[in-house]
Coordinates of C-alpha atoms and ligand atoms in Angstrom, one line a residue:
M1 CA 29.9 15.7 -19.1
S2 CA 30.6 18.2 -16.3
H3 CA 30.5 15.8 -13.3
E4 CA 32.9 13.1 -12.5
G5 CA 30.3 10.5 -11.5
I6 CA 28.3 9.5 -8.4
N7 CA 29.0 6.4 -6.4
V8 CA 26.0 4.5 -5.1
A9 CA 25.5 1.6 -2.8
L10 CA 22.6 -0.9 -3.1
L11 CA 21.3 -2.5 0.1
G12 CA 19.5 -5.7 -1.1
L13 CA 19.6 -7.5 -4.4
G14 CA 16.2 -9.3 -4.2
T15 CA 13.2 -8.6 -6.5
V16 CA 13.5 -4.8 -6.5
G17 CA 17.3 -4.7 -6.0
S18 CA 17.8 -6.8 -9.1
G19 CA 15.4 -4.6 -11.1
V20 CA 17.4 -1.5 -10.0
Y21 CA 20.7 -3.2 -11.0
K22 CA 19.2 -4.0 -14.5
V23 CA 17.8 -0.5 -15.0
M24 CA 21.2 1.0 -14.0
Q25 CA 22.9 -1.2 -16.7
R26 CA 20.3 -0.3 -19.4
Q27 CA 20.5 3.4 -18.7
K28 CA 24.3 3.6 -18.5
A29 CA 24.8 5.0 -22.0
E30 CA 22.1 7.7 -21.6
M31 CA 22.9 8.9 -18.1
P32 CA 25.3 11.7 -19.2
Q33 CA 22.5 13.2 -21.3
K34 CA 19.7 12.6 -18.8
I35 CA 21.4 13.6 -15.5
N36 CA 24.7 15.2 -16.6
T37 CA 26.7 12.5 -14.8
H38 CA 27.0 8.8 -14.5
L39 CA 26.2 6.4 -11.7
N40 CA 28.5 3.7 -10.4
I41 CA 27.3 0.9 -8.2
R42 CA 30.3 0.7 -5.8
R43 CA 28.9 -1.8 -3.2
I44 CA 25.9 -4.2 -2.9
L45 CA 24.9 -5.4 0.6
V46 CA 23.3 -8.8 1.0
R47 CA 23.3 -11.5 3.6
N48 CA 24.4 -14.4 1.5
I49 CA 27.1 -13.5 -1.1
A50 CA 27.1 -17.0 -2.7
K51 CA 23.4 -16.6 -3.7
Y52 CA 24.2 -13.5 -5.8
Q53 CA 27.6 -14.1 -7.2
D54 CA 26.4 -15.2 -10.7
K55 CA 23.8 -12.4 -10.9
I56 CA 26.1 -9.4 -11.4
E57 CA 29.1 -8.5 -13.6
D58 CA 31.5 -7.8 -10.8
P59 CA 30.8 -10.0 -7.7
S60 CA 33.7 -8.3 -5.8
I61 CA 31.3 -5.4 -5.0
L62 CA 29.1 -7.7 -2.9
T63 CA 29.5 -7.3 0.8
T64 CA 27.8 -8.5 4.0
E65 CA 29.4 -5.6 6.1
Y66 CA 27.3 -2.4 6.1
E67 CA 30.3 -0.6 7.7
T68 CA 32.2 -0.8 4.4
I69 CA 29.4 1.3 2.8
L70 CA 28.9 3.7 5.7
E71 CA 32.5 4.4 6.1
D72 CA 33.2 4.9 2.4
A73 CA 33.3 8.6 1.9
Q74 CA 33.1 8.1 -1.9
I75 CA 29.5 6.8 -1.6
D76 CA 27.0 9.7 -2.0
L77 CA 23.8 7.8 -2.3
V78 CA 22.4 4.7 -0.6
I79 CA 19.5 2.7 -2.1
E80 CA 17.7 0.7 0.7
L81 CA 15.9 -2.3 -0.7
I82 CA 16.1 -4.9 2.1
G83 CA 12.7 -4.0 3.7
G84 CA 11.3 -4.2 7.2
I85 CA 12.1 -2.0 10.2
E86 CA 15.5 -3.3 11.4
P87 CA 18.3 -3.2 10.3
A88 CA 16.8 -0.9 7.6
Y89 CA 16.1 1.9 10.1
T90 CA 19.6 1.9 11.5
Y91 CA 21.2 1.7 8.1
I92 CA 19.1 4.6 6.7
R93 CA 19.6 6.7 9.8
S94 CA 23.4 6.2 9.9
A95 CA 23.7 6.9 6.1
L96 CA 21.8 10.2 6.5
E97 CA 23.9 11.2 9.5
A98 CA 27.0 10.4 7.5
G99 CA 25.9 12.9 4.8
K100 CA 24.6 10.3 2.3
S101 CA 21.2 10.7 0.5
V102 CA 18.9 7.8 0.7
V103 CA 16.3 6.3 -1.7
T104 CA 14.0 3.6 -0.3
A105 CA 11.0 1.5 -1.2
N106 CA 10.4 0.7 2.4
K107 CA 6.8 1.6 3.3
D108 CA 7.0 -0.1 6.7
L109 CA 9.6 2.3 7.8
I110 CA 8.3 5.5 6.1
A111 CA 4.8 4.9 7.5
D112 CA 6.1 4.4 11.0
R113 CA 9.2 6.5 11.3
G114 CA 9.2 8.7 8.2
G115 CA 8.8 12.0 10.3
E116 CA 11.9 11.2 12.3
L117 CA 14.0 10.2 9.3
F118 CA 12.9 13.3 7.4
Q119 CA 14.1 15.4 10.2
I120 CA 17.5 13.7 10.3
A121 CA 17.7 14.2 6.5
E122 CA 17.0 17.9 6.9
E123 CA 19.5 18.4 9.7
N124 CA 22.2 16.7 7.6
H125 CA 21.3 18.5 4.4
V126 CA 20.7 15.3 2.4
E127 CA 17.7 13.8 0.5
L128 CA 15.3 11.1 1.5
R129 CA 13.1 9.8 -1.3
F130 CA 10.5 7.0 -1.3
E131 CA 8.4 7.1 -4.5
A132 CA 8.6 3.2 -4.8
S133 CA 7.1 2.8 -1.3
V134 CA 3.5 3.4 -2.6
A135 CA 1.9 1.7 -5.6
G136 CA 5.1 0.2 -7.2
G137 CA 5.8 1.9 -10.6
I138 CA 3.0 4.5 -10.4
P139 CA 4.3 8.0 -9.8
I140 CA 2.1 9.2 -7.0
I141 CA 4.3 10.8 -4.3
S142 CA 6.0 13.2 -6.6
P143 CA 2.7 14.3 -8.2
L144 CA 1.2 14.9 -4.8
K145 CA 4.2 16.9 -3.6
N146 CA 4.7 18.8 -6.8
S147 CA 2.2 18.9 -9.6
L148 CA -0.8 18.8 -7.3
A149 CA 0.8 21.0 -4.5
A150 CA -1.6 23.9 -5.1
N151 CA -4.7 21.8 -4.3
E152 CA -6.5 21.2 -1.1
I153 CA -6.6 17.4 -1.4
R154 CA -10.0 16.2 -0.1
K155 CA -9.8 12.5 -0.8
I156 CA -7.6 9.7 -2.0
M157 CA -9.0 6.3 -2.8
G158 CA -7.4 3.4 -4.6
I159 CA -6.0 -0.1 -5.0
V160 CA -2.5 0.1 -3.6
N161 CA -1.6 -3.5 -3.1
G162 CA -0.6 -5.7 -6.1
T163 CA -0.7 -9.0 -4.3
T164 CA -4.3 -8.8 -3.0
N165 CA -5.5 -7.3 -6.3
Y166 CA -3.9 -10.2 -8.1
I167 CA -5.5 -12.7 -5.8
L168 CA -9.0 -11.1 -6.0
S169 CA -8.7 -10.8 -9.8
K170 CA -7.8 -14.4 -10.2
M171 CA -10.6 -15.5 -7.8
T172 CA -13.1 -13.3 -9.7
E173 CA -12.0 -13.8 -13.3
E174 CA -10.8 -17.4 -13.3
G175 CA -12.4 -18.9 -10.2
M176 CA -8.9 -19.7 -8.8
D177 CA -8.5 -20.7 -5.2
Y178 CA -7.2 -18.1 -2.8
E179 CA -4.1 -20.2 -1.8
D180 CA -3.1 -20.9 -5.5
A181 CA -3.5 -17.2 -6.4
L182 CA -1.3 -16.2 -3.4
A183 CA 1.3 -18.7 -4.4
E184 CA 1.4 -17.2 -7.9
A185 CA 1.7 -13.7 -6.6
T186 CA 4.6 -14.7 -4.3
Q187 CA 6.3 -16.5 -7.2
L188 CA 6.0 -13.4 -9.4
G189 CA 7.7 -11.3 -6.7
Y190 CA 4.7 -9.2 -5.7
A191 CA 4.2 -10.4 -2.1
E192 CA 6.1 -9.1 0.9
A193 CA 8.7 -11.3 2.6
D194 CA 5.8 -12.2 5.0
P195 CA 2.6 -12.1 2.8
T196 CA 0.5 -11.6 5.9
A197 CA 1.3 -7.9 5.5
D198 CA -0.4 -8.0 2.0
V199 CA -3.4 -10.2 2.7
E200 CA -4.3 -8.6 6.1
G201 CA -4.3 -5.1 4.6
Y202 CA -1.2 -3.9 6.5
D203 CA 0.8 -3.1 3.4
A204 CA -2.0 -1.1 2.0
G205 CA -2.5 0.5 5.4
R206 CA 1.1 1.7 5.4
K207 CA 0.8 3.1 1.9
I208 CA -2.4 5.0 2.6
A209 CA -0.8 6.4 5.8
I210 CA 2.1 7.7 3.7
L211 CA -0.3 9.2 1.1
A212 CA -2.6 10.8 3.7
T213 CA 0.4 12.5 5.4
I214 CA 1.6 14.0 2.2
A215 CA -1.9 14.9 0.9
F216 CA -3.3 16.5 4.1
H217 CA 0.1 17.8 5.5
S218 CA -0.7 16.1 8.8
R219 CA 1.2 13.1 10.2
V220 CA -0.8 9.8 9.8
I221 CA 1.0 6.7 10.9
F222 CA 0.2 3.1 10.3
R223 CA -1.4 2.7 13.7
D224 CA -4.0 5.4 12.8
V225 CA -5.3 3.3 9.9
Y226 CA -8.2 0.9 10.3
T227 CA -7.2 -2.3 8.3
E228 CA -9.1 -5.3 7.2
G229 CA -7.7 -7.8 4.8
I230 CA -9.1 -10.2 2.2
T231 CA -8.7 -13.5 4.1
K232 CA -12.4 -13.8 4.8
I233 CA -13.5 -13.2 1.2
T234 CA -14.9 -16.4 -0.3
A235 CA -15.9 -17.6 -3.8
K236 CA -19.5 -17.3 -2.6
D237 CA -19.1 -13.6 -1.7
I238 CA -17.5 -13.0 -5.1
S239 CA -20.5 -14.7 -6.8
Y240 CA -23.1 -12.8 -4.8
A241 CA -21.2 -9.6 -5.6
R242 CA -21.4 -10.4 -9.3
N243 CA -25.2 -11.0 -9.1
L244 CA -25.4 -7.6 -7.4
G245 CA -23.5 -6.0 -10.4
R246 CA -20.4 -5.5 -8.3
V247 CA -16.9 -6.7 -7.7
I248 CA -14.9 -7.0 -4.5
K249 CA -11.7 -5.0 -4.3
L250 CA -9.3 -4.2 -1.4
I251 CA -9.6 -0.4 -1.2
A252 CA -7.5 2.1 0.7
M253 CA -9.2 5.4 1.4
A254 CA -8.2 8.6 3.1
E255 CA -10.5 11.6 3.4
N256 CA -10.1 14.9 5.1
T257 CA -13.5 15.6 6.7
S258 CA -14.7 18.3 9.0
E259 CA -14.6 15.8 11.8
G260 CA -11.0 14.7 11.1
I261 CA -9.1 12.4 8.8
E262 CA -10.9 9.2 7.9
V263 CA -8.2 6.6 6.9
K264 CA -8.9 2.9 6.3
V265 CA -8.3 -0.2 4.2
H266 CA -10.9 -2.9 3.7
P267 CA -12.6 -4.9 1.0
L268 CA -15.3 -3.0 -0.7
L269 CA -18.1 -4.0 -3.1
I270 CA -17.9 -1.5 -6.0
P271 CA -20.1 -1.2 -9.0
Q272 CA -18.8 -3.1 -12.1
N273 CA -18.7 0.2 -14.0
H274 CA -16.6 2.0 -11.4
P275 CA -13.1 2.9 -12.8
L276 CA -11.4 0.9 -10.0
A277 CA -13.5 -2.2 -10.9
S278 CA -11.5 -2.9 -14.1
V279 CA -8.1 -2.5 -12.4
S280 CA -6.9 -6.1 -12.6
G281 CA -4.0 -8.4 -11.6
S282 CA -0.9 -6.6 -10.2
Y283 CA -2.1 -3.2 -11.5
N284 CA -2.9 -0.5 -9.0
A285 CA -4.8 2.7 -9.4
V286 CA -5.0 5.8 -7.1
Y287 CA -7.8 8.4 -7.5
V288 CA -7.1 11.8 -6.0
D289 CA -9.8 14.5 -5.5
G290 CA -8.4 18.1 -5.2
D291 CA -10.3 21.3 -4.9
A292 CA -8.7 22.8 -8.0
V293 CA -8.0 19.8 -10.2
E294 CA -11.1 17.8 -9.2
D295 CA -10.5 14.1 -10.1
V296 CA -7.2 12.6 -11.2
M297 CA -6.5 8.9 -11.5
F298 CA -3.1 7.3 -11.6
Y299 CA -2.8 3.8 -13.0
G300 CA 0.0 1.3 -13.5
R301 CA 1.8 -1.8 -12.2
G302 CA 1.7 -1.7 -8.4
A303 CA 4.4 -4.3 -7.8
G304 CA 7.1 -6.4 -9.4
E305 CA 10.8 -6.1 -10.2
M306 CA 11.0 -3.7 -13.1
P307 CA 8.0 -1.4 -12.4
T308 CA 9.2 -0.8 -8.8
A309 CA 12.8 -0.3 -10.1
S310 CA 11.4 2.4 -12.4
A311 CA 10.1 4.3 -9.3
V312 CA 13.3 3.8 -7.4
M313 CA 15.5 5.0 -10.3
G314 CA 13.3 8.1 -10.8
D315 CA 14.2 9.1 -7.3
V316 CA 17.9 8.2 -7.9
F317 CA 18.1 10.3 -11.1
S318 CA 16.3 13.2 -9.3
I319 CA 18.9 13.2 -6.5
A320 CA 21.8 12.7 -8.9
R321 CA 20.6 15.9 -10.7
R322 CA 20.7 17.7 -7.3
I323 CA 24.1 16.4 -6.5
V324 CA 25.3 17.7 -9.9
E325 CA 23.6 21.1 -9.3
N326 CA 24.9 21.2 -5.8
S327 CA 21.4 21.7 -4.4
V328 CA 21.1 18.5 -2.2
G329 CA 19.2 18.9 1.0
S330 CA 16.5 21.3 0.0
T331 CA 13.6 18.8 0.3
R332 CA 11.0 19.6 3.0
D333 CA 8.6 17.2 4.8
N334 CA 5.8 19.8 4.6
V335 CA 3.9 18.3 7.5
Y336 CA 2.6 21.5 9.3
R337 CA -1.0 20.6 10.4
S338 CA -2.2 18.4 13.2
I339 CA -5.6 17.0 12.2
P340 CA -7.1 14.3 14.4
V341 CA -7.9 10.9 12.9
K342 CA -11.5 9.8 13.1
R343 CA -12.3 6.5 14.9
I344 CA -13.7 3.8 12.6
E345 CA -16.9 3.6 14.8
N346 CA -17.8 7.1 13.7
T347 CA -17.5 6.4 10.0
R348 CA -20.4 5.6 7.7
S349 CA -21.0 3.0 5.0
S350 CA -23.5 0.6 3.5
Y351 CA -22.9 -3.0 4.3
Y352 CA -23.3 -6.4 2.7
I353 CA -23.9 -9.1 5.4
R354 CA -24.1 -12.8 4.6
M355 CA -25.5 -14.9 7.3
E356 CA -26.9 -18.4 8.0
V357 CA -30.3 -18.3 9.7
E358 CA -32.9 -20.7 10.9
D359 CA -35.2 -21.6 8.1
K360 CA -38.7 -20.9 9.5
P361 CA -41.4 -18.2 9.2
G362 CA -40.9 -15.0 11.1
V363 CA -37.0 -15.1 11.0
L364 CA -36.7 -12.2 8.6
A365 CA -39.1 -10.1 10.7
T366 CA -36.9 -10.8 13.8
I367 CA -33.7 -9.8 12.0
A368 CA -35.3 -6.7 10.5
S369 CA -36.5 -5.6 14.0
I370 CA -33.0 -6.1 15.5
F371 CA -31.5 -3.9 12.7
G372 CA -34.3 -1.3 13.1
N373 CA -33.8 -1.1 16.9
N374 CA -30.1 -0.3 16.2
S375 CA -30.8 2.5 13.6
V376 CA -29.9 0.2 10.6
S377 CA -32.3 0.2 7.7
I378 CA -32.3 -2.6 5.2
E379 CA -32.1 -1.8 1.5
Q380 CA -32.1 -5.2 -0.1
V381 CA -32.5 -8.9 1.0
I382 CA -31.5 -11.9 -1.0
Q383 CA -32.4 -15.4 0.3
K384 CA -30.5 -17.9 -1.6
N385 CA -29.3 -21.4 -0.8
K386 CA -30.4 -23.8 1.8
I387 CA -27.5 -25.1 4.0
D388 CA -28.6 -28.2 5.9
N389 CA -31.7 -27.0 7.8
N390 CA -30.7 -23.3 7.6
A391 CA -31.2 -20.6 5.0
E392 CA -28.5 -18.3 3.7
L393 CA -29.4 -14.6 3.7
V394 CA -27.6 -11.7 2.2
I395 CA -28.6 -8.3 3.4
I396 CA -27.6 -4.9 2.0
T397 CA -28.1 -2.0 4.4
S398 CA -28.4 1.7 3.8
S399 CA -25.5 4.0 4.8
V400 CA -25.2 3.7 8.6
K401 CA -22.6 4.5 11.3
E402 CA -20.2 1.7 11.9
R403 CA -21.0 1.5 15.6
H404 CA -24.7 0.9 14.8
I405 CA -23.9 -2.0 12.5
K406 CA -21.5 -3.5 15.0
D407 CA -24.1 -3.2 17.8
A408 CA -26.8 -4.8 15.6
L409 CA -24.4 -7.7 14.7
L410 CA -23.6 -8.4 18.3
I411 CA -27.3 -8.8 19.1
L412 CA -27.9 -10.9 16.0
E413 CA -25.0 -13.2 16.8
S414 CA -26.6 -14.0 20.2
S415 CA -30.1 -14.3 18.8
S416 CA -31.6 -17.8 18.6
V417 CA -32.6 -17.4 14.9
V418 CA -29.1 -16.6 13.6
R419 CA -26.7 -19.5 13.2
K420 CA -23.7 -17.6 11.9
I421 CA -22.7 -14.2 10.5
A422 CA -20.4 -15.4 7.7
T423 CA -19.2 -12.1 6.1
L424 CA -19.5 -8.4 6.5
I425 CA -18.2 -6.3 3.5
R426 CA -18.7 -2.6 3.0
V427 CA -20.5 -1.4 -0.1
Y428 CA -19.6 1.7 -2.1
Ligands
LIG1 P1 13.3 -9.4 -1.4 O1 13.1 -10.0 -2.7 O2 13.0 -10.2 -0.2 O3 14.9 -8.9 -1.3 C1 15.4 -8.5 -0.1 C2 16.9 -8.4 -0.3 O4 17.5 -7.8 0.8 C3 17.7 -9.7 -0.5 O5 18.7 -9.5 -1.5 C4 18.3 -10.0 0.8 O6 19.5 -10.7 0.8 C5 18.5 -8.6 1.3 N1 18.5 -8.5 2.8 C6 17.4 -8.7 3.6 N2 17.8 -8.5 4.9 C7 19.1 -8.1 4.9 C8 20.0 -7.8 5.9 N3 19.6 -7.8 7.2 N4 21.2 -7.4 5.5 C9 21.6 -7.5 4.2 N5 20.8 -7.8 3.2 C10 19.5 -8.1 3.5 O7 12.5 -8.1 -1.2 P2 11.9 -7.1 -2.3 O8 10.6 -7.6 -2.8 O9 12.9 -6.7 -3.3 O10 11.5 -5.8 -1.4 C11 12.5 -4.9 -1.0 C12 11.8 -3.7 -0.5 O11 11.0 -3.1 -1.5 C13 10.8 -3.9 0.7 O12 10.8 -2.8 1.5 C14 9.4 -4.0 -0.1 O13 8.3 -3.7 0.8 C15 9.6 -3.0 -1.1 N6 8.8 -3.1 -2.3 C16 8.7 -4.3 -3.0 C17 8.0 -4.4 -4.1 C18 7.8 -5.6 -4.9 O14 7.1 -5.7 -5.9 N7 8.5 -6.7 -4.5 C19 7.3 -3.2 -4.6 C20 7.4 -2.0 -3.9 C21 8.2 -1.9 -2.8 P3 19.6 -12.2 1.1 O15 18.8 -12.9 0.0 O16 21.0 -12.5 1.1 O17 18.9 -12.4 2.4
LIG2 N1 3.7 -6.5 -1.6 C1 3.5 -5.2 -2.3 C2 2.2 -5.4 -3.1 C3 4.6 -4.8 -3.1 O1 1.8 -6.5 -3.4 O2 1.7 -4.3 -3.5 C4 4.5 -3.4 -3.7 O3 4.5 -2.5 -2.7

């Protein structure tokens, strides 16, 4: 071995931090062959030391004082796994400024302030890596930056949140309640500290912002992404979807169109034979369309202790190699375009609309004429159950502009024949 070893600090020892600790232990013997050095965890930052004392070999490395890490000149690499914006931002920024490279799984931070942190990393000739921030164990950031770099990426579409995919899979495949499925996903370590980020689509929104920035070389931040979550999806919609030969998935999509970047997260009815339809449980899949490669699909565990640790450790090994080779600090952000982001009102889709309407002759004609007057054409109508004195209607539209469907729904909601618009889901 030609290198004396690299000292690292772990910030956080929760789900992902514990996984990283375990992989470090497992890989100890092989590190000299794989990275020509060995890694030594010198400090672990937590809030509550007592909680973690029995979980590691040497509890004396636990600390609640970040300064002991920042001021330790022997620490070359900081692995941030506490999550959220603060204090994670301050910790990462100060580590980079102190000449330490950083690996993080923090999509909140990268999606919002990645540009700024990259610049600080460049100025200080250190590395900032974040493979684990998108799709857990699936390698997607490195392939986009390296193996697919010679492509003009046209579109990215995928399932990038393990918690919501777990919930929707359990509801679809086992008829489980939403609340029970969310409790299981939380217990399995898939959900964020506040699972609102998962179920409202914000986590997937952050991930697709990160992917779009890399793929299109143009900054896309979380605020640019249109997000809708899964909280309004009911067992009834899942059953209607099944009868239509479809499944409901929370899909993140980014497309570089001639009118700008379209970037959104929302539930989507996809055909049962679509490759994303069979991605189940905590698995994620990301489909990339490039001008040279055409279609590539990446598939694997999108969340959880060990799969996420795998992605974190890939980055750690990669930086360790650079430290050994003395080439740290040559990573570039590669954001050199400024493409506008399209407003959701100007995007197009087909829609599934479930509504409760008055049960009397002529109602369907009234609804059809409201749609027609707003440039929305109907492709399919299903009239199913009676609810009290009302009828339940499911309408599938042709592909229309979002603003036309929204205008039509506003008029329908105030019409005397419509009792309630229950659900609106886009159809692929
Ligand atoms: P977690 O289980 O909640 O663990 C967070 C850890 O950070 C805990 O050890 C906690 O210590 C520590 N911590 C939190 N705030 C702190 C602070 N202010 N100072 C010091 N320590 C602090 O979270 P996680 O699931 O491992 O997620 C960590 C990061 O990875 C997040 O950015 C998340 O989005 C990302 N991620 C998670 C997954 C996943 O499957 N879970 C997958 C990909 C990416 P205490 O217990 O003492 O508070
Ligand atoms: N809460 C996230 C998810 C963790 O469920 O996908 C992985 O980023």
